[in-house]
Amino acid sequence: MTYEDRGVAVVSGASSGFGARTAQVLAQQGYGVVALARRGERLATLEKEHPELRIHALSVDVRDRAALRTAFEGLPDAYRDISAMVNNAGLSKGFGPLQSADSRHWQEMVDTNITGVLNLTDLLLPGLVARKSGHIVNVGSIAANYPYMGGNVYAATKAFVHQLTLSMRVDLEGTGVRVSCIAPGMARTEFALVRFDGDEERAEELYRGVTPLTADDVAQAVSWCLSRPPHVNINMIELMPADQPFGLGFG
Ligand code: NDP
Ligand code: 8X3
């Protein structure tokens, strides 16, 4: 296979949903892809299903700074020229009003959606700056922009991601590193299943009356941001199902 070598893209949350599809799409476009998530068996399957593509599985938890560092130190040489990072790993837990929510859920969302993004950024951003070119795509959510009942802490973690993206844009000016944020609405992935601790019926109910986005819709948005010419920085893309009203989130 011949392809234009575009460097290596690190995609977090690549064992499922947006991340799995983004890993495939970027690999098909000539990136070497470091596919990162906790479930190593899923990543191994992704690797095996696409022997023609350059996909390297990295099984690690984004919440664990030390483990992340060790995992990246062990990357094969062919996956060291990191030119892009897709900060996609994330989750929501629970759906109650704030006053009756489980604070352990809050901690898990903050640790994953905020600290996880910062851990990966801390590890990889200096390399992009030293390289004088690169692109970070952070995955936020429309929940950050249009509050819905029960979204509370999840929405707030995604608002952090949106604001971090804009702040990074300022700090990275003149470095050659671009930064974008994708804010999707309701999409069919494992997201709802995770939110409801594996309750399939409850997860399925959420999609009633809405034709949700697909993982491919989001992967294409990521890919489009990355493929703009160097003088263009896409700051933010919001995409929603055509029939998802504002203020109606996952529930
Ligand atoms: P999925 O549940 O299908 O995928 C989430 C991915 O994140 C999985 O690969 C999971 O892998 C990974 N992940 C979760 N926690 C960790 C962790 N601690 N360390 C490493 N990886 C982790 O959901 P989506 O694809 O829908 O979600 C992707 C992103 O999109 C999330 O940030 C989510 O908040 C956001 N989003 C989703 C929307 C939707 O409607 N689906 C809408 C808007 C935004 P593993 O469990 O193997 O670690
Ligand atoms: C969650 C997407 O549409 O449920 O990030 O708010 S939505």
Coordinates of N, CA, C and O in Angstrom, one line a residue, residues 106-182:
W106 N -19.1 12.0 39.9 CA -18.4 13.2 39.6 C -16.9 13.0 39.5 O -16.3 13.5 38.6
Q107 N -16.4 12.3 40.5 CA -14.9 12.2 40.6 C -14.4 11.4 39.3 O -13.4 11.8 38.7
E108 N -15.2 10.4 38.9 CA -14.8 9.6 37.7 C -14.8 10.5 36.5 O -13.9 10.4 35.6
M109 N -15.8 11.3 36.4 CA -15.9 12.2 35.2 C -14.8 13.2 35.2 O -14.2 13.5 34.1
V110 N -14.6 13.8 36.3 CA -13.5 14.9 36.4 C -12.2 14.2 36.1 O -11.3 14.7 35.4
D111 N -11.9 13.1 36.7 CA -10.6 12.4 36.5 C -10.4 12.0 35.1 O -9.3 12.1 34.6
T112 N -11.4 11.6 34.4 CA -11.3 11.1 33.0 C -11.3 12.3 32.0 O -10.4 12.5 31.2
N113 N -12.4 13.1 32.1 CA -12.7 14.1 31.1 C -11.8 15.3 31.2 O -11.6 16.0 30.2
I114 N -11.4 15.6 32.4 CA -10.5 16.8 32.6 C -9.1 16.4 32.9 O -8.2 16.7 32.1
T115 N -8.8 15.6 34.0 CA -7.4 15.2 34.3 C -6.8 14.4 33.2 O -5.7 14.5 32.8
G116 N -7.6 13.5 32.6 CA -7.1 12.6 31.5 C -6.7 13.4 30.3 O -5.6 13.2 29.8
V117 N -7.4 14.4 30.0 CA -7.1 15.3 28.8 C -5.8 16.1 29.2 O -4.9 16.2 28.3
L118 N -5.7 16.6 30.4 CA -4.5 17.3 30.8 C -3.3 16.4 30.8 O -2.2 16.8 30.4
N119 N -3.5 15.2 31.3 CA -2.3 14.2 31.4 C -1.7 14.0 30.0 O -0.5 14.0 29.8
L120 N -2.6 13.7 29.1 CA -2.1 13.4 27.7 C -1.5 14.7 27.1 O -0.5 14.6 26.4
T121 N -2.1 15.8 27.3 CA -1.6 17.1 26.8 C -0.3 17.4 27.3 O 0.7 17.7 26.6
D122 N -0.1 17.2 28.6 CA 1.2 17.5 29.3 C 2.3 16.6 28.7 O 3.4 17.1 28.5
L123 N 1.9 15.4 28.4 CA 2.9 14.4 27.9 C 3.3 14.7 26.4 O 4.5 14.6 26.1
L124 N 2.3 15.1 25.6 CA 2.6 15.1 24.2 C 2.8 16.6 23.6 O 3.4 16.7 22.5
L125 N 2.2 17.6 24.3 CA 2.3 18.9 23.7 C 3.7 19.4 23.5 O 4.1 20.0 22.5
P126 N 4.7 19.2 24.5 CA 6.0 19.7 24.3 C 6.7 19.1 23.0 O 7.4 19.9 22.3
G127 N 6.4 17.9 22.7 CA 6.9 17.3 21.4 C 6.4 18.0 20.2 O 7.1 18.2 19.2
L128 N 5.1 18.3 20.2 CA 4.5 19.0 19.0 C 5.1 20.4 18.9 O 5.4 20.8 17.8
V129 N 5.3 21.1 20.0 CA 5.9 22.4 19.9 C 7.3 22.3 19.4 O 7.7 23.1 18.6
A130 N 8.1 21.4 19.9 CA 9.5 21.2 19.5 C 9.5 20.9 18.0 O 10.4 21.3 17.3
R131 N 8.5 20.1 17.5 CA 8.4 19.7 16.1 C 8.0 20.9 15.2 O 8.1 20.8 14.0
K132 N 7.5 22.0 15.8 CA 7.0 23.2 15.1 C 5.8 22.9 14.2 O 5.5 23.8 13.3
S133 N 5.2 21.8 14.4 CA 3.9 21.6 13.7 C 3.2 20.5 14.3 O 3.8 19.5 14.9
G134 N 1.9 20.6 14.3 CA 1.1 19.5 15.0 C -0.3 20.0 15.1 O -0.6 21.2 14.9
H135 N -1.2 19.1 15.6 CA -2.6 19.5 15.7 C -3.2 18.7 16.8 O -3.0 17.5 16.9
I136 N -3.9 19.4 17.7 CA -4.6 18.8 18.8 C -6.1 18.9 18.5 O -6.6 20.1 18.2
V137 N -6.9 17.8 18.6 CA -8.3 17.9 18.5 C -8.9 17.4 19.8 O -8.7 16.3 20.1
N138 N -9.6 18.3 20.5 CA -10.3 17.9 21.7 C -11.7 17.6 21.5 O -12.4 18.4 20.7
V139 N -12.2 16.5 22.1 CA -13.7 16.2 21.9 C -14.4 16.7 23.1 O -14.3 16.3 24.2
G140 N -15.3 17.8 22.8 CA -16.1 18.3 23.8 C -17.5 17.8 23.7 O -17.7 16.6 23.4
S141 N -18.5 18.6 23.8 CA -19.9 18.2 23.7 C -20.8 19.4 23.6 O -20.6 20.4 24.2
I142 N -22.0 19.2 22.9 CA -23.0 20.2 23.0 C -23.5 20.4 24.4 O -24.1 21.5 24.7
A143 N -23.3 19.4 25.2 CA -23.8 19.5 26.6 C -23.2 20.7 27.3 O -23.8 21.3 28.2
A144 N -22.0 21.1 26.9 CA -21.3 22.2 27.5 C -22.0 23.5 27.1 O -21.9 24.5 27.8
N145 N -22.6 23.6 25.9 CA -23.2 24.8 25.4 C -24.7 25.0 25.7 O -25.2 26.1 25.8
Y146 N -25.4 23.8 25.8 CA -26.8 23.9 26.0 C -27.2 22.9 27.1 O -27.3 21.7 26.9
P147 N -27.3 23.4 28.3 CA -27.5 22.6 29.5 C -28.8 21.8 29.3 O -29.8 22.3 28.8
Y148 N -28.8 20.6 29.8 CA -30.0 19.8 29.9 C -30.1 19.1 31.3 O -29.1 19.0 32.0
M149 N -31.3 18.8 31.7 CA -31.6 18.2 33.0 C -30.7 17.0 33.2 O -30.8 16.1 32.4
G150 N -30.0 17.0 34.3 CA -29.2 15.8 34.6 C -27.8 15.8 34.0 O -27.0 14.9 34.3
G151 N -27.5 16.8 33.2 CA -26.2 16.8 32.5 C -25.1 17.3 33.4 O -23.9 17.0 33.3
N152 N -25.5 18.2 34.3 CA -24.6 18.9 35.3 C -23.1 18.7 35.3 O -22.4 19.4 34.5
V153 N -22.6 17.8 36.0 CA -21.1 17.7 36.1 C -20.5 17.2 34.8 O -19.4 17.7 34.4
Y154 N -21.2 16.3 34.1 CA -20.6 15.9 32.8 C -20.5 17.2 31.8 O -19.5 17.4 31.2
A155 N -21.6 18.0 31.8 CA -21.6 19.2 30.9 C -20.4 20.1 31.4 O -19.8 20.7 30.5
A156 N -20.2 20.2 32.7 CA -19.2 21.1 33.2 C -17.8 20.6 32.8 O -16.9 21.4 32.5
T157 N -17.6 19.3 32.8 CA -16.3 18.8 32.4 C -16.0 19.1 30.9 O -14.9 19.4 30.5
K158 N -17.1 19.1 30.1 CA -16.9 19.4 28.7 C -16.8 20.9 28.4 O -16.1 21.3 27.5
A159 N -17.4 21.7 29.3 CA -17.1 23.1 29.2 C -15.6 23.4 29.5 O -15.0 24.3 28.8
F160 N -15.0 22.7 30.4 CA -13.6 22.8 30.6 C -12.8 22.5 29.3 O -11.9 23.2 29.0
V161 N -13.2 21.5 28.7 CA -12.5 21.1 27.4 C -12.6 22.2 26.4 O -11.7 22.5 25.7
H162 N -13.8 22.8 26.3 CA -14.0 23.9 25.3 C -13.1 25.1 25.6 O -12.4 25.6 24.8
Q163 N -13.1 25.4 26.9 CA -12.3 26.6 27.3 C -10.8 26.3 27.2 O -10.1 27.2 26.8
L164 N -10.4 25.1 27.6 CA -9.0 24.7 27.4 C -8.6 24.9 26.0 O -7.5 25.4 25.7
T165 N -9.4 24.4 25.1 CA -9.1 24.5 23.6 C -8.8 26.0 23.2 O -7.8 26.3 22.6
L166 N -9.7 26.9 23.6 CA -9.5 28.3 23.3 C -8.3 28.9 23.9 O -7.5 29.6 23.3
S167 N -8.0 28.5 25.2 CA -6.8 29.0 25.9 C -5.6 28.5 25.2 O -4.6 29.2 25.1
M168 N -5.6 27.2 24.8 CA -4.4 26.6 24.2 C -4.2 27.4 22.9 O -3.0 27.6 22.5
R169 N -5.2 27.7 22.2 CA -5.1 28.5 20.9 C -4.2 29.7 21.1 O -3.4 30.1 20.4
V170 N -4.5 30.4 22.3 CA -3.8 31.6 22.6 C -2.4 31.3 22.9 O -1.4 31.9 22.3
D171 N -2.1 30.4 23.8 CA -0.8 30.0 24.2 C 0.1 29.5 23.1 O 1.3 29.7 23.1
L172 N -0.6 28.8 22.1 CA 0.2 28.1 21.1 C 0.4 29.0 19.8 O 1.1 28.6 18.9
E173 N -0.1 30.2 19.9 CA 0.1 31.1 18.8 C 1.6 31.2 18.4 O 2.5 31.4 19.2
G174 N 1.9 31.1 17.1 CA 3.2 31.2 16.6 C 4.1 29.9 16.7 O 5.2 29.9 16.3
T175 N 3.5 28.9 17.3 CA 4.3 27.7 17.5 C 4.2 26.7 16.3 O 4.9 25.7 16.2
G176 N 3.2 26.9 15.5 CA 2.9 26.0 14.4 C 2.0 24.8 14.8 O 1.7 23.9 14.0
V177 N 1.6 24.9 16.1 CA 0.6 23.8 16.6 C -0.8 24.4 16.6 O -1.0 25.5 17.2
R178 N -1.7 23.7 15.9 CA -3.1 24.1 15.9 C -3.9 23.3 16.9 O -3.6 22.2 17.3
V179 N -5.1 23.9 17.2 CA -5.9 23.2 18.2 C -7.4 23.5 17.9 O -7.8 24.6 17.6
S180 N -8.2 22.4 17.9 CA -9.6 22.4 17.5 C -10.4 21.7 18.5 O -9.9 20.8 19.2
C181 N -11.7 22.0 18.6 CA -12.6 21.3 19.4 C -13.8 20.8 18.6 O -14.3 21.6 17.8
I182 N -14.2 19.6 18.8 CA -15.4 19.1 18.2 C -16.4 18.9 19.3 O -16.2 18.2 20.3

